[in-house]
Coordinates of C-alpha atoms in Angstrom, one line a residue:
X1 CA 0.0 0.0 0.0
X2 CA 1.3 3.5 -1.0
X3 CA 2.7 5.0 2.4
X4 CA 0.8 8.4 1.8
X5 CA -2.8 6.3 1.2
X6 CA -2.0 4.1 5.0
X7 CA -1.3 7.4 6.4
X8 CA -4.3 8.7 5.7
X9 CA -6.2 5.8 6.9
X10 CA -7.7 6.4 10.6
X11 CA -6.1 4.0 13.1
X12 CA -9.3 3.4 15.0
X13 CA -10.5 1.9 11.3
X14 CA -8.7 -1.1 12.1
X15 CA -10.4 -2.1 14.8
X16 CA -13.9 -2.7 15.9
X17 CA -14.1 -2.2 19.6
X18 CA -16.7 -3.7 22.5
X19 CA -16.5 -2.2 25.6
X20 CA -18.7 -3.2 28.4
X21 CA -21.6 -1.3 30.1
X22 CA -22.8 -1.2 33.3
X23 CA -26.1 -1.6 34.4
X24 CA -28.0 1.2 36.6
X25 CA -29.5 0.6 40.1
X26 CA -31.9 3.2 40.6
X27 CA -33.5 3.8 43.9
X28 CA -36.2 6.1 42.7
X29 CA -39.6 4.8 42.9
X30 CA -40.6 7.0 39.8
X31 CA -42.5 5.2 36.8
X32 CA -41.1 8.7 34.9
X33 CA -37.6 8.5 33.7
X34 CA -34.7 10.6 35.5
X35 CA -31.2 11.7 34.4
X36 CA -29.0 9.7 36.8
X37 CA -25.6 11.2 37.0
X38 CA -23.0 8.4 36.6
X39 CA -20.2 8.3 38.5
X40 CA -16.2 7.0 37.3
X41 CA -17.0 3.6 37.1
X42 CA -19.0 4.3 34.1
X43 CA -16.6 6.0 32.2
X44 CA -16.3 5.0 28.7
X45 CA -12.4 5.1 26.9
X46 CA -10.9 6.9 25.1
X47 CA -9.8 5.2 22.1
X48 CA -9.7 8.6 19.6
X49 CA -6.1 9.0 21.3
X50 CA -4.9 6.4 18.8
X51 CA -5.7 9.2 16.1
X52 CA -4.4 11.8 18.6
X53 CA -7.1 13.2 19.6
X54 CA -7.5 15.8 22.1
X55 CA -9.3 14.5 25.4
X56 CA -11.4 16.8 26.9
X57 CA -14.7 15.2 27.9
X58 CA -15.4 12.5 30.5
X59 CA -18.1 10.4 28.9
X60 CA -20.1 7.7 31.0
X61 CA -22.6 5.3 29.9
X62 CA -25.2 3.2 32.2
X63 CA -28.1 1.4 31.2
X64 CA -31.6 -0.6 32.9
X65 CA -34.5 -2.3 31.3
X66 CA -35.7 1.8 31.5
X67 CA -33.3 3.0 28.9
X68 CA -29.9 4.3 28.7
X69 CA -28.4 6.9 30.9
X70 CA -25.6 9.5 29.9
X71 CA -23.6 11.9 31.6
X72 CA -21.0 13.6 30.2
X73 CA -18.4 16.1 31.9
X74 CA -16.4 18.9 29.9
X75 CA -13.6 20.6 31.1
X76 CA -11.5 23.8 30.1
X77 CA -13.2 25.6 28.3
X78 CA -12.8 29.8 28.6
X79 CA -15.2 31.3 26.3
X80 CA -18.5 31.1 26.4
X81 CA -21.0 27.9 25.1
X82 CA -22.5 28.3 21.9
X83 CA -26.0 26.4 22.1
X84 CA -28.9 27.5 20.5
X85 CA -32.0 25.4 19.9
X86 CA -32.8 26.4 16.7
X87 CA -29.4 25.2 15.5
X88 CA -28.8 22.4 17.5
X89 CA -25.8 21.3 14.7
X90 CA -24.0 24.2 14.6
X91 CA -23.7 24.1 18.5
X92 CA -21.5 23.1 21.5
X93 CA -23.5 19.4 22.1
X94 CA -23.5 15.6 22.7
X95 CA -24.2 13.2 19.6
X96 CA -25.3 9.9 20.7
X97 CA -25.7 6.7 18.1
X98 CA -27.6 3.6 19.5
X99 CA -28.3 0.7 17.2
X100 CA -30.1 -2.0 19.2
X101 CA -29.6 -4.9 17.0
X102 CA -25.8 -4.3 16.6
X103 CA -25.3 -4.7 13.0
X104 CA -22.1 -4.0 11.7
X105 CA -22.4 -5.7 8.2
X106 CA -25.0 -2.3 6.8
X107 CA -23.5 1.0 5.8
X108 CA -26.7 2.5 6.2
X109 CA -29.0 2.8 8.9
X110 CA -32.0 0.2 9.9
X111 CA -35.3 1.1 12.2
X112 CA -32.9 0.4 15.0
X113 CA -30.4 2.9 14.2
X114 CA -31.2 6.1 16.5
X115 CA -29.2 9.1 16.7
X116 CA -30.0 12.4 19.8
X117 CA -28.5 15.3 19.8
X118 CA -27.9 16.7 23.9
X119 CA -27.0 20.3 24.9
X120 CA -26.8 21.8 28.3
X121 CA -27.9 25.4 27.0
X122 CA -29.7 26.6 24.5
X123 CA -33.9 26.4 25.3
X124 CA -36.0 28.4 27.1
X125 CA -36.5 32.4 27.6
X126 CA -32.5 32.6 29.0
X127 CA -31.2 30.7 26.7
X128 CA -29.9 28.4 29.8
X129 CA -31.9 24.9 29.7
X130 CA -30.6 22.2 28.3
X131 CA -31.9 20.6 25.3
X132 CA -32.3 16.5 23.7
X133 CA -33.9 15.8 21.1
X134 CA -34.0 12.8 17.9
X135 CA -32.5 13.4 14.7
X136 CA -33.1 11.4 11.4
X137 CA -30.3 9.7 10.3
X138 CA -29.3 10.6 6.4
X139 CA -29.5 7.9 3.8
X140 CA -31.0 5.2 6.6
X141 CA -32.8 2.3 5.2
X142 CA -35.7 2.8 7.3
X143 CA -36.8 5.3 9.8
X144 CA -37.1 4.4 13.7
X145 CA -41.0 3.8 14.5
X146 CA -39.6 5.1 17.9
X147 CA -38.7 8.3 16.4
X148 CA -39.5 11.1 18.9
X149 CA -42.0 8.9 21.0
X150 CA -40.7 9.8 24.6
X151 CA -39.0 12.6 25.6
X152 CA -35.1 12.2 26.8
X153 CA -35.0 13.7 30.3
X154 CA -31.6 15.5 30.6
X155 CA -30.2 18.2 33.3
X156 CA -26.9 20.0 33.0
X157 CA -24.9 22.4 35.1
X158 CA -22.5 25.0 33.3
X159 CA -19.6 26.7 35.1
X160 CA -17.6 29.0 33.6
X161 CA -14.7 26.7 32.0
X162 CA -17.3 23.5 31.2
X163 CA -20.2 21.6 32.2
X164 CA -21.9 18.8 33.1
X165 CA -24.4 17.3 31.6
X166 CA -27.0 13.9 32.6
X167 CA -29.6 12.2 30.5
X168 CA -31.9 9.4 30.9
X169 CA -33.0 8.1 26.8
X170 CA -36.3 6.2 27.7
X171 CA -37.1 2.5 26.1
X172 CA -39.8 4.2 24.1
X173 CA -38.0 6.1 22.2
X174 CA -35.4 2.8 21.3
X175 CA -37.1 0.8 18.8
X176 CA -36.0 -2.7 19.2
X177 CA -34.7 -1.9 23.5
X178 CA -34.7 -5.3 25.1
X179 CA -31.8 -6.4 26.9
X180 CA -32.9 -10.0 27.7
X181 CA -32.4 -10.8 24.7
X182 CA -29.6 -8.7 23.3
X183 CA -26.9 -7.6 24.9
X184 CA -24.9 -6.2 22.5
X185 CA -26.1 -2.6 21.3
X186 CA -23.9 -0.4 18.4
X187 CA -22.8 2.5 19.9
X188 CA -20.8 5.8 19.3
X189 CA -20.5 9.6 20.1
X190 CA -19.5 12.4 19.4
X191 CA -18.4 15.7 21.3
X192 CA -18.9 19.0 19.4
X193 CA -16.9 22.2 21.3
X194 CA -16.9 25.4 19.7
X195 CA -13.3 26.0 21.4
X196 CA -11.8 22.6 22.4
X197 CA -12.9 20.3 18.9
X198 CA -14.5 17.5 18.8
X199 CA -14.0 13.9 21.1
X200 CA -15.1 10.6 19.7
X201 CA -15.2 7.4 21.5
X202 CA -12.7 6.0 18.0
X203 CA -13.2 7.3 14.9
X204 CA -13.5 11.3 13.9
X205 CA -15.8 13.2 11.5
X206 CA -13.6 12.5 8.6
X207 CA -15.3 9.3 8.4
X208 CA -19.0 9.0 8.2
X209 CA -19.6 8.1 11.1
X210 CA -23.2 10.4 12.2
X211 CA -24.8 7.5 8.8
X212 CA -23.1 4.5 8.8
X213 CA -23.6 2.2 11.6
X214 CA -20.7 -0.1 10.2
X215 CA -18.3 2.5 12.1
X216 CA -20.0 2.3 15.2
X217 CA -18.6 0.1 18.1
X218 CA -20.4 -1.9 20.7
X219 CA -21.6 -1.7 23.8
X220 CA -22.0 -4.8 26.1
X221 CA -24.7 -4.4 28.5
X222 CA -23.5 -6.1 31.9
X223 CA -25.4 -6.9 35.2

């Protein structure tokens, strides 16, 4: 292979990762779904430092038969966030990618391909509530029946060089969510920062990663 071609080949391309995910113990009594924030031993890695990537963000991942919980932590920042809801793509946020049936063998996505967009700013008269909300996948197969059926909790705090940032994705809105019977769930995400760049759990935006499930990873739900 010419050298310049394998130098432009990601590293994380090489690899298809599975990385276990723990299961969430909630005390609440609550039939209505909370944002649960995680603490280290849901952390997720880091495996975008193969492609030196710049690690800024602390990303955890739990889940229950209730859904799947998020909280994410961002650090040194000195400006200001950009988040506005009206332009949810175009500002500081979370991308998440679920696919509940795992398939890795597709390049485009199926009815259990799900993609939410989180922000800790951005809605309401101050600008200052956080925001999650579904967004169609390009070029998918097929469209999630689940598509904006329940609403993702989320809560976030914002400090003046980050935030912090919970979420709670319900069942309902996961078309295909049923971890008796499968355990392995395609996953990836992606941090957008206006100042600090982006953090991916592998592969970068060169690739396609926000359409083709065939780039995603896996996540193993344990007990």
């Amino acid at each position: 292979m010419n050298k310049a071609i394998r130098e432009q080949i990601p590293n994380n391309l090489l690899f298809r990762y599975r990385v276990p995910c723990l299961k969430v113990v909630s005390k609440s009594k609550s039939k209505t779904p909370k944002p649960i924030e995680l603490d280290e031993s849901y952390r997720l890695p880091h495996f975008g430092e193969f492609d030196d990537q710049f690690q800024f963000a602390d990303m955890r991942l739990g889940w229950s038969e209730l859904g799947v919980y998020v909280t994410l932590i961002v650090k040194g920042r000195e400006l200001p966030l950009e988040c506005r809801e009206t332009a949810i793509m175009d500002s500081d946020s979370l991308y998440v990618w679920l696919d509940t049936r795992d398939t890795h063998d597709v390049h485009r996505a199926t009815r259990f391909c799900h993609w939410f967009v989180m922000m800790p700013a951005g809605a309401g008269a101050k600008k200052q509530k956080p925001v999650a909300t579904p967004v169609k996948i390009n070029r998918a197969r097929e469209s999630s029946p689940a598509f904006n059926r329940a609403k993702v909790a989320i809560e976030s705090e914002v400090s003046k060089t980050g935030y912090k940032l919970s979420a709670m994705i319900p069942a309902a809105s996961l078309n295909g969510w049923d971890p008796s019977e499968h355990r392995n769930i395609g996953f990836n995400f992606m941090v957008n920062d206006s100042e600090l760049g982006y953090q991916t759990l592998a592969l970068g935006p060169d690739m396609p990663i926000e359409e083709d499930p065939s780039l995603w990873h896996t996540i193993q739900l344990m007990d």
